[in-house]
Short mmCIF file of C-alpha atoms in Angstrom, two decimals:
data_model
loop_
_atom_site.label_atom_id
_atom_site.label_comp_id
_atom_site.label_asym_id
_atom_site.label_seq_id
_atom_site.Cartn_x
_atom_site.Cartn_y
_atom_site.Cartn_z
CA MET A 752 106.33 105.18 121.99
CA ILE A 753 109.50 102.26 121.76
CA SER A 754 112.91 103.24 120.53
CA ILE A 755 116.11 102.24 120.83
CA SER A 756 117.46 105.52 121.50
CA GLY A 757 117.69 108.63 123.90
CA GLY A 758 117.42 106.61 127.12
CA LYS A 759 120.50 107.20 128.34
CA GLU A 760 119.32 109.65 130.67
CA CYS A 761 116.73 107.73 132.01
CA ARG A 762 116.64 107.09 135.50
CA ASN A 763 113.67 104.44 135.31
CA LYS A 764 115.58 101.09 134.62
CA VAL A 765 114.10 97.30 134.46
CA VAL A 766 116.56 94.64 135.93
CA PHE A 767 115.88 91.20 135.18
CA ALA A 768 116.82 88.57 138.16
CA TYR A 769 117.01 85.15 137.58
CA ASP A 770 118.30 81.73 139.09
CA ASP A 771 121.11 82.94 141.71
CA LYS A 772 122.97 85.33 139.21
CA PRO A 773 123.96 88.25 140.38
CA ILE A 774 122.53 91.75 140.03
CA ASN A 775 124.54 94.43 138.03
CA ILE A 776 123.23 97.35 139.98
CA LYS A 777 125.66 99.25 142.64
CA GLY A 778 124.81 99.01 146.04
CA VAL A 779 122.62 95.74 146.51
CA GLU A 780 125.80 93.46 145.87
CA GLN A 781 125.15 92.12 149.63
CA THR A 782 121.40 91.80 148.80
CA TYR A 783 120.69 90.09 145.81
CA TYR A 784 120.62 86.34 147.41
CA THR A 785 117.46 87.45 149.38
CA LEU A 786 115.07 88.70 146.55
CA ASP A 787 112.26 86.93 144.83
CA ARG A 788 113.10 85.73 141.67
CA SER A 789 110.20 83.87 140.61
CA LEU A 790 108.33 84.77 137.78
CA ASN A 791 106.68 88.01 137.71
CA SER A 792 108.10 89.38 140.33
CA ILE A 793 108.79 92.61 141.60
CA ASN A 794 111.04 94.10 143.53
CA ASN A 795 111.97 97.99 143.51
CA ILE A 796 114.65 99.69 144.53
CA TYR A 797 115.43 103.60 144.39
CA ILE A 798 119.62 104.42 144.84
CA ASP A 799 121.37 106.95 143.64
CA ASN A 800 118.36 108.45 142.07
CA ASN A 801 118.08 106.07 139.76
CA PHE A 802 114.59 103.58 140.40
CA TYR A 803 115.42 100.29 139.62
CA VAL A 804 112.19 97.56 138.88
CA ILE A 805 113.70 94.35 139.00
CA ILE A 806 111.64 91.85 137.52
CA GLY A 807 111.91 87.98 138.24
CA LEU A 808 112.18 85.54 135.08
CA GLY A 809 112.18 82.65 137.79
CA SER A 810 114.61 79.67 136.23
CA TYR A 811 116.70 80.89 132.92
CA LYS A 812 116.30 77.45 131.95
CA GLU A 813 112.69 77.36 131.88
CA PHE A 814 111.74 80.75 130.42
CA ASN A 815 110.52 80.97 126.89
CA ILE A 816 109.29 83.79 124.45
CA LYS A 817 105.69 83.08 126.18
CA LYS A 818 107.43 84.04 129.66
CA MET A 819 109.35 87.05 128.26
CA LYS A 820 106.24 88.75 126.90
CA SER A 821 105.02 88.72 130.43
CA VAL A 822 108.02 89.80 132.08
CA LEU A 823 107.77 92.49 129.51
CA ALA A 824 104.29 93.24 130.34
CA LYS A 825 104.43 93.16 133.62
CA SER A 826 107.52 95.71 133.68
CA ILE A 827 105.01 98.53 131.76
CA LYS A 828 102.32 98.05 134.16
CA CYS A 829 104.58 98.56 136.84
CA MET A 830 105.71 101.46 134.97
CA LYS A 831 101.74 102.51 134.72
CA LYS A 832 101.05 101.90 138.04
CA ASN A 833 104.53 104.32 139.23
CA ASN A 834 102.82 106.66 137.00
CA MET A 835 106.31 106.51 135.07
CA ILE A 836 106.36 107.92 131.36
CA LYS A 837 109.82 106.79 130.64
CA LEU A 838 111.59 103.46 131.14
CA HIS A 839 114.69 101.72 130.23
CA ILE A 840 115.13 97.93 129.43
CA ASN A 841 117.87 96.09 128.29
CA ILE A 842 116.84 93.59 126.30
CA ASN A 843 120.62 92.01 125.53
CA LEU A 844 119.56 88.53 127.57
CA PHE A 845 116.67 88.31 124.97
CA ILE A 846 118.56 89.12 122.53
CA LYS A 847 121.82 86.94 122.95
CA ARG A 848 119.20 83.72 123.53
CA TYR A 849 116.73 84.38 120.75
CA GLY A 850 118.10 86.64 118.95
CA GLU A 851 117.05 89.39 116.38
CA ASP A 852 113.78 87.45 115.61
CA CYS A 853 112.50 87.85 119.45
CA LEU A 854 112.00 92.01 118.86
CA PHE A 855 108.40 91.22 117.67
CA HIS A 856 107.51 89.74 121.24
CA VAL A 857 109.45 92.05 122.73
CA VAL A 858 107.54 95.11 121.64
CA GLU A 859 104.01 92.87 121.38
CA GLY A 860 105.12 92.54 125.32
CA ILE A 861 105.25 96.22 125.62
CA LYS A 862 102.66 97.51 123.89
CA LEU A 863 99.81 94.61 124.93
CA GLY A 864 101.36 95.36 128.44
CA SER A 865 99.96 98.65 128.45
CA TYR A 866 96.76 98.05 126.88
CA GLU A 867 93.33 99.30 128.10
CA PHE A 868 90.23 99.64 126.65
CA TYR A 869 89.64 103.67 127.84
CA GLY A 870 85.91 102.97 126.44
CA TYR A 871 83.25 106.01 126.84
CA LYS A 872 84.57 107.75 129.74
CA LYS A 873 84.30 111.28 130.16
CA ASP A 874 87.42 112.26 131.69
CA ARG A 875 89.89 108.98 130.25
CA LYS A 876 93.30 109.73 130.71
CA GLU A 877 95.04 107.69 128.35
CA PHE A 878 99.11 106.50 129.20
CA ASN A 879 101.54 107.46 127.18
CA TYR A 880 104.83 106.29 127.50
CA ASN A 881 108.60 106.00 126.30
CA ALA A 882 110.47 102.57 126.45
CA TYR A 883 113.92 102.66 125.71
CA LEU A 884 115.32 99.57 124.91
CA SER A 885 119.34 98.79 124.80
CA GLY A 886 121.36 95.86 124.70
CA ILE A 887 121.82 95.54 121.42
CA SER A 888 124.64 96.13 118.95
CA ASP A 889 125.56 99.79 117.48
CA ASP A 890 126.28 98.43 114.25
CA ASN A 891 122.47 97.39 113.60
CA THR A 892 120.70 99.85 115.30
CA GLN A 893 118.97 101.33 112.25
CA HIS A 894 117.85 97.62 111.15
CA ILE A 895 116.42 96.94 114.71
CA GLN A 896 114.47 100.25 114.36
CA GLU A 897 112.86 99.31 111.37
CA LEU A 898 112.19 95.83 112.57
CA ILE A 899 110.35 97.83 115.79
CA ILE A 900 108.29 100.23 113.71
CA GLU A 901 107.14 96.65 111.87
CA ALA A 902 106.50 95.16 115.11
CA GLU A 903 104.71 98.34 116.04
CA ASN A 904 102.19 98.12 113.43
CA ILE A 905 101.62 94.88 114.14
CA VAL A 906 100.81 94.61 117.19
CA ASP A 907 98.45 98.11 116.57
CA GLY A 908 96.67 95.96 114.41
CA VAL A 909 95.90 93.79 117.55
CA ILE A 910 95.06 96.81 119.64
CA LEU A 911 92.43 97.55 116.60
CA ALA A 912 91.30 94.61 117.20
CA ARG A 913 90.68 94.35 120.62
CA ASP A 914 88.89 98.20 120.62
CA MET A 915 86.75 96.69 117.75
CA VAL A 916 85.55 93.49 119.58
CA ASN A 917 85.65 95.28 123.29
CA ALA A 918 82.85 98.11 121.89
CA PRO A 919 79.30 97.77 123.14
CA ALA A 920 76.75 96.66 120.58
CA ASN A 921 75.40 99.96 120.28
CA LYS A 922 78.80 101.38 119.84
CA LEU A 923 79.94 99.12 117.12
CA THR A 924 76.53 98.77 114.80
CA PRO A 925 77.16 97.10 111.29
CA GLU A 926 77.28 100.65 109.82
CA LEU A 927 79.85 102.13 112.14
CA PHE A 928 81.87 99.00 111.84
CA SER A 929 81.72 100.09 108.47
CA GLU A 930 82.97 103.21 108.36
CA GLU A 931 85.50 102.37 111.29
CA VAL A 932 87.08 99.95 108.18
CA LEU A 933 86.89 102.66 105.63
CA SER A 934 88.85 105.27 107.79
CA LEU A 935 91.56 102.61 108.17
CA GLY A 936 91.76 102.02 105.02
CA ARG A 937 92.67 105.43 103.79
CA LYS A 938 95.24 105.83 106.60
CA ALA A 939 96.84 101.94 105.64
CA GLY A 940 96.25 102.39 102.19
CA PHE A 941 93.77 99.24 101.17
CA VAL A 942 90.96 99.70 99.21
CA VAL A 943 87.45 99.44 100.99
CA ASP A 944 84.08 99.00 99.39
CA ILE A 945 80.97 98.21 101.35
CA LEU A 946 78.18 96.45 99.70
CA GLU A 947 74.59 97.52 100.45
CA VAL A 948 71.43 95.41 101.40
CA ASP A 949 70.37 96.19 97.58
CA ALA A 950 74.03 94.76 96.17
CA LEU A 951 73.52 91.86 98.71
CA GLU A 952 70.20 90.96 96.93
CA LYS A 953 71.53 90.91 93.50
CA LEU A 954 73.97 88.84 94.49
CA ASN A 955 71.46 86.07 96.05
CA MET A 956 73.61 86.50 99.23
CA ASN A 957 70.26 85.08 100.85
CA ALA A 958 71.74 83.55 103.75
CA PHE A 959 73.35 86.45 104.90
CA LEU A 960 70.38 88.70 104.44
CA THR A 961 68.41 86.17 106.66
CA VAL A 962 69.94 86.72 109.69
CA GLY A 963 70.72 90.68 108.77
CA LYS A 964 67.21 91.48 108.32
CA SER A 965 66.12 90.41 112.12
CA SER A 966 67.48 93.78 112.89
CA GLY A 967 66.85 97.76 112.30
CA ASN A 968 70.62 98.42 111.64
CA ALA A 969 70.83 96.71 108.40
CA PRO A 970 73.92 94.31 107.88
CA LYS A 971 77.04 95.18 105.38
CA LEU A 972 79.16 93.16 103.33
CA ILE A 973 83.02 95.04 104.34
CA VAL A 974 85.07 94.07 101.24
CA MET A 975 89.17 95.08 102.03
CA ARG A 976 91.17 94.99 99.05
CA TYR A 977 95.25 95.07 99.60
CA ASN A 978 97.25 94.48 96.71
CA GLY A 979 101.05 94.44 97.65
CA ASP A 980 102.69 91.83 95.13
CA ASP A 981 101.94 93.20 91.56
CA THR A 982 103.94 90.26 90.24
CA SER A 983 101.02 88.01 91.09
CA GLU A 984 97.88 87.35 90.34
CA LYS A 985 97.06 85.11 93.23
CA VAL A 986 94.37 86.41 96.15
CA THR A 987 93.92 84.64 99.46
CA GLY A 988 90.45 85.49 101.31
CA LEU A 989 90.38 86.26 104.63
CA ILE A 990 87.20 85.97 105.92
CA GLY A 991 85.70 86.65 109.39
CA LYS A 992 82.22 86.32 111.13
CA GLY A 993 80.83 90.15 111.95
CA VAL A 994 78.12 89.69 113.96
CA THR A 995 77.93 92.80 116.18
CA CYS A 996 75.09 91.65 118.08
CA ASP A 997 74.25 88.19 118.91
CA THR A 998 71.10 87.66 121.00
CA GLY A 999 70.75 84.20 119.37
CA GLY A 1000 67.44 85.04 117.71
CA TYR A 1001 64.41 82.67 118.92
CA CYS A 1002 67.22 80.11 120.26
CA LEU A 1003 67.67 82.87 122.66
CA LYS A 1004 70.96 82.65 124.31
CA PRO A 1005 71.37 82.24 128.26
CA GLY A 1006 71.01 84.91 130.40
CA GLU A 1007 74.45 84.22 131.65
CA THR A 1008 76.13 84.67 128.42
CA MET A 1009 74.44 87.55 127.18
CA ALA A 1010 77.05 90.17 128.41
CA GLY A 1011 79.24 88.75 125.87
CA ILE A 1012 76.68 89.32 122.80
CA LYS A 1013 78.77 92.27 121.37
CA GLY A 1014 81.77 90.46 120.55
CA ASP A 1015 80.74 87.80 118.18
CA MET A 1016 82.82 89.72 115.44
CA ALA A 1017 86.14 88.82 116.79
CA GLY A 1018 86.68 87.13 113.79
CA GLY A 1019 85.93 90.08 111.40
CA ALA A 1020 88.32 92.23 113.71
CA ALA A 1021 90.94 89.97 113.40
CA VAL A 1022 90.65 90.22 109.56
CA VAL A 1023 90.92 94.01 110.05
CA GLY A 1024 93.96 94.15 112.14
CA ALA A 1025 95.57 91.63 110.11
CA ILE A 1026 94.94 93.90 106.86
CA TYR A 1027 96.01 96.92 108.74
CA ALA A 1028 98.98 95.50 109.54
CA LEU A 1029 100.16 94.03 105.97
CA ALA A 1030 99.09 96.94 104.82
CA MET A 1031 100.90 99.26 106.89
CA ASN A 1032 104.51 96.73 106.29
CA LYS A 1033 104.07 96.63 102.79
CA VAL A 1034 104.07 92.87 102.59
CA LYS A 1035 104.02 91.55 99.65
CA ALA A 1036 101.07 89.64 99.18
CA ASN A 1037 97.63 90.21 97.65
CA VAL A 1038 94.38 90.14 100.03
CA VAL A 1039 91.10 89.86 99.92
CA GLY A 1040 89.20 90.55 103.43
CA VAL A 1041 85.60 90.12 103.46
CA VAL A 1042 83.78 90.70 106.43
CA PRO A 1043 79.40 89.86 107.07
CA ALA A 1044 78.73 92.89 109.11
CA CYS A 1045 75.03 92.72 110.93
CA GLU A 1046 73.08 91.66 113.68
CA ASN A 1047 71.04 88.79 114.97
CA ARG A 1048 68.03 89.66 116.80
CA ILE A 1049 64.41 88.65 117.32
CA SER A 1050 61.86 90.73 115.47
CA ARG A 1051 58.81 89.98 113.06
CA GLU A 1052 61.50 89.64 110.50
CA SER A 1053 63.64 86.91 112.14
CA PHE A 1054 64.35 83.19 110.89
CA ILE A 1055 63.05 80.75 112.96
CA PRO A 1056 63.95 76.95 113.45
CA GLY A 1057 62.55 74.94 110.78
CA ASP A 1058 62.80 77.25 108.09
CA VAL A 1059 64.61 76.73 105.04
CA ILE A 1060 66.63 79.29 103.22
CA ASP A 1061 68.66 79.72 99.69
CA SER A 1062 72.48 81.09 99.86
CA MET A 1063 74.69 82.68 97.21
CA SER A 1064 75.89 79.49 95.83
CA GLY A 1065 72.47 77.92 95.25
CA LYS A 1066 72.29 75.45 98.24
CA THR A 1067 69.72 75.34 100.31
CA ILE A 1068 70.21 75.17 104.24
CA GLU A 1069 67.66 73.87 106.76
CA ILE A 1070 67.73 76.03 109.96
CA ILE A 1071 67.93 73.95 113.03
CA ASN A 1072 68.80 76.49 115.46
CA THR A 1073 68.97 80.44 115.18
CA ASP A 1074 71.90 80.75 117.01
CA ALA A 1075 74.05 79.22 114.43
CA GLU A 1076 74.01 82.38 112.48
CA GLY A 1077 77.93 82.79 111.95
CA ARG A 1078 78.13 79.67 109.81
CA LEU A 1079 75.23 81.30 107.34
CA ILE A 1080 77.20 84.34 106.68
CA LEU A 1081 80.22 82.87 106.49
CA ALA A 1082 78.93 80.48 103.57
CA ASP A 1083 77.86 83.63 101.65
CA ALA A 1084 80.83 85.68 102.32
CA VAL A 1085 83.10 82.76 101.33
CA THR A 1086 81.06 82.36 98.27
CA TYR A 1087 81.66 85.74 97.32
CA ALA A 1088 85.54 85.69 97.91
CA ILE A 1089 85.25 82.82 95.65
CA GLU A 1090 83.33 84.01 92.83
CA LYS A 1091 83.42 87.60 92.50
CA GLU A 1092 86.99 88.51 94.36
CA HIS A 1093 88.75 85.22 92.71
CA ALA A 1094 90.31 84.08 95.91
CA ASP A 1095 92.75 81.37 95.14
CA LYS A 1096 92.52 79.80 98.72
CA VAL A 1097 90.46 81.11 102.20
CA ILE A 1098 90.97 81.53 105.80
CA ASP A 1099 87.24 81.70 107.60
CA ILE A 1100 88.05 82.90 111.69
CA ALA A 1101 84.73 83.15 114.12
CA THR A 1102 83.81 82.96 117.42
CA LEU A 1103 81.84 80.03 116.10
CA THR A 1104 81.27 77.45 118.08
CA GLY A 1105 81.31 77.54 122.76
CA VAL A 1106 81.69 73.84 122.23
CA VAL A 1107 85.42 74.37 121.12
CA VAL A 1108 86.10 75.74 124.73
CA LYS A 1109 85.08 72.69 126.18
CA ALA A 1110 87.88 71.23 123.95
CA LEU A 1111 90.82 73.34 124.23
CA GLY A 1112 90.20 76.25 126.75
CA PHE A 1113 90.45 79.46 126.43
CA THR A 1114 94.14 79.84 125.17
CA THR A 1115 94.26 77.41 121.88
CA ALA A 1116 91.71 77.72 119.09
CA GLY A 1117 90.71 75.14 116.76
CA VAL A 1118 91.50 74.47 113.12
CA LEU A 1119 90.00 72.17 110.32
CA SER A 1120 91.49 72.28 106.89
CA ASN A 1121 91.39 70.76 103.37
CA ASN A 1122 94.43 70.83 102.30
CA ASN A 1123 97.65 69.92 104.37
CA ASP A 1124 100.05 72.24 102.05
CA PHE A 1125 97.76 75.58 103.35
CA PHE A 1126 97.90 73.78 106.41
CA ASN A 1127 101.25 73.77 107.17
CA ASP A 1128 101.80 77.50 106.06
CA PHE A 1129 99.44 78.34 108.42
CA LYS A 1130 101.30 75.95 111.05
CA ASN A 1131 104.84 78.06 110.54
CA ALA A 1132 102.60 81.14 110.69
CA TYR A 1133 101.63 80.09 114.18
CA LYS A 1134 104.80 78.83 115.36
CA THR A 1135 106.28 82.73 114.18
CA SER A 1136 103.42 84.14 116.32
CA GLY A 1137 103.17 82.68 119.23
CA GLU A 1138 99.82 82.00 119.19
CA GLN A 1139 98.22 78.50 119.50
CA TYR A 1140 96.07 76.15 116.95
CA TRP A 1141 95.18 72.90 117.33
CA ARG A 1142 93.93 71.12 113.60
CA PHE A 1143 91.08 68.85 114.18
CA PRO A 1144 90.42 65.48 112.11
CA ILE A 1145 88.04 65.42 109.09
CA TYR A 1146 85.96 62.17 108.48
CA ASP A 1147 83.34 61.76 105.42
CA GLU A 1148 81.01 60.61 108.13
CA TYR A 1149 81.16 63.67 110.12
CA ARG A 1150 79.46 65.04 107.04
CA ASP A 1151 77.07 62.97 107.20
CA LEU A 1152 75.70 64.52 110.26
CA ILE A 1153 74.87 68.04 108.77
CA LYS A 1154 73.05 66.29 105.56
CA SER A 1155 69.32 67.38 105.27
CA ASP A 1156 66.02 65.28 104.64
CA ILE A 1157 64.52 68.44 102.99
CA ALA A 1158 67.49 70.86 102.23
CA ASP A 1159 71.00 70.56 100.99
CA ILE A 1160 72.55 70.85 104.47
CA LYS A 1161 71.32 72.02 107.89
CA ASN A 1162 73.05 74.54 109.77
CA MET A 1163 73.92 72.33 113.21
CA GLY A 1164 74.57 68.97 113.51
CA THR A 1165 74.26 66.82 116.73
CA ASP A 1166 75.30 67.57 120.23
CA TYR A 1167 78.65 65.94 119.58
CA LEU A 1168 81.35 67.11 117.13
CA GLY A 1169 79.64 70.42 117.24
CA THR A 1170 82.81 72.46 116.42
CA ILE A 1171 83.73 70.27 113.63
CA THR A 1172 80.27 70.20 111.78
CA ALA A 1173 80.67 73.94 112.08
CA GLY A 1174 83.42 74.03 110.45
CA LEU A 1175 82.44 71.33 107.59
CA PHE A 1176 79.22 73.23 107.08
CA ILE A 1177 81.23 76.30 105.38
CA GLU A 1178 83.70 73.67 104.03
CA SER A 1179 81.04 72.86 102.12
CA PHE A 1180 80.73 76.15 100.33
CA VAL A 1181 84.22 76.31 99.25
CA LYS A 1182 84.18 73.84 96.51
CA ASP A 1183 87.73 72.61 96.20
CA TYR A 1184 89.85 75.28 96.92
CA PRO A 1185 92.69 75.33 100.05
CA TRP A 1186 90.88 76.34 102.68
CA ILE A 1187 91.31 76.75 106.43
CA HIS A 1188 88.79 77.23 109.16
CA LEU A 1189 89.70 78.63 112.51
CA ASP A 1190 87.52 78.74 115.94
CA ILE A 1191 88.31 81.40 118.26
CA ALA A 1192 85.63 81.19 120.64
CA GLY A 1193 87.96 80.37 123.27
CA THR A 1194 90.49 82.64 122.97
CA ALA A 1195 89.05 85.86 121.54
CA TRP A 1196 87.91 86.53 124.84
CA VAL A 1197 89.30 85.92 128.63
CA LYS A 1198 88.13 86.97 132.12
CA PRO A 1199 90.30 87.39 133.73
CA PRO A 1200 93.39 87.79 132.02
CA ILE A 1201 95.67 84.40 131.76
CA PHE A 1202 98.79 85.92 130.70
CA GLU A 1203 100.48 89.52 131.90
CA TYR A 1204 99.76 90.75 128.01
CA GLN A 1205 95.86 90.28 128.38
CA SER A 1206 93.48 92.59 129.73
CA GLU A 1207 90.05 91.32 130.66
CA GLY A 1208 88.07 91.13 127.60
CA ALA A 1209 89.36 91.25 123.85
CA THR A 1210 92.90 89.60 123.04
CA GLY A 1211 92.60 90.67 119.30
CA ALA A 1212 92.79 86.38 118.67
CA GLY A 1213 94.31 85.40 115.11
CA VAL A 1214 95.80 88.90 113.70
CA THR A 1215 99.15 88.17 114.35
CA THR A 1216 98.88 84.22 113.01
CA LEU A 1217 97.12 85.57 109.87
CA TYR A 1218 99.69 88.47 109.27
CA TYR A 1219 102.83 86.01 109.54
CA LEU A 1220 100.99 84.12 107.25
CA PHE A 1221 102.17 86.33 104.61
CA GLY A 1222 105.64 86.83 105.78
CA ILE A 1223 107.15 90.12 107.22
CA GLY A 1224 107.31 93.07 105.02
CA GLU A 1225 109.47 94.39 102.36
CA LYS A 1226 111.16 97.58 101.92
#
């Protein structure tokens, strides 16, 4: 729990040290020059029945929001290591520099710093704590506490996404995935429909079914509707790839990547986490989330290279590679969002291509878009969230790379431009609607963690930016 009241008697305190500024702790005036002040350095001092955690900020001039999240995450990890359940943190330094707008990142650093995937151990012990924030004007405490609650709901969406992506494939089959979303919908107040195979066949969602029929675990189309703005009929579609187990099919993944086949539904998890946060905070927006949940396995029913399959749009698709299955299911999901849910614009998000990592690494996700105004709205959202994205170019000659001689389109181009052509495959199904494609294959999973507010495994990539695309909520 994070609050701004009740912490006056807390004897576990965080103090931040930077440059050559004195540390405001009685009894250490003569020793503060010797303390390590480098970023995320830790010094513990016990004086007068108070336990002080002194965390280095490094150079205050070079300090930024990302580093602020890092030191706050570090403070909670230190709290956990020392078996504390209460911690007092004075954030006046951050409020002075960044204003109230930094509160989301304060909460994000604290909550994500405490995150751990507890898994399925019999004797697991979850870490429950109370973090008390001070250094905030007494004239504004109610408003600040409301902002903190709102931020906690957003970060809870990130944590939900992390938990889903970290779950093994046998613990998050398409059916279990859909049951989890139904439960979240009841809790947060958004409508959930689950479309089964019979309904998918009637809709001619053959691209999705082609992938899903490879497994004994039947595919499910998870549809989430959050209607928070009754003054508008406009709806934004969020479409997330939901492959809960991806072997690669007959184009089998190499052995060294097999451990990650459970996480190919990170895009779907991001959509779920974002809609959960939007609903919890009653944001004034209308959003439909569509997650095609399925498995891509090897069986007698699996599709193979050389096949030509149909899609909901009516376009035929030549299969070049069975491990390029994500774009197939997204093609039908995008078509569904536009034709059946009447989305006015769409964003798809997926762990779509490994080559995006070669281009952007593990801290920046790739973006394609056919609409500058829509992209600029998205850019404002990721500037607010602090996530990093990079927009790739689109040229007509790139589209030529996925033209097929025997079908309307093929599901893979050449050995180069793989991230761009994968996105352009999806673009061919959005008609002229404003569209953004997010490839989070590099940012959805980290091993080892890059920042203190990450833990090994899922990051919850995309949730906060998708949330901030719609605003901060109305009370």
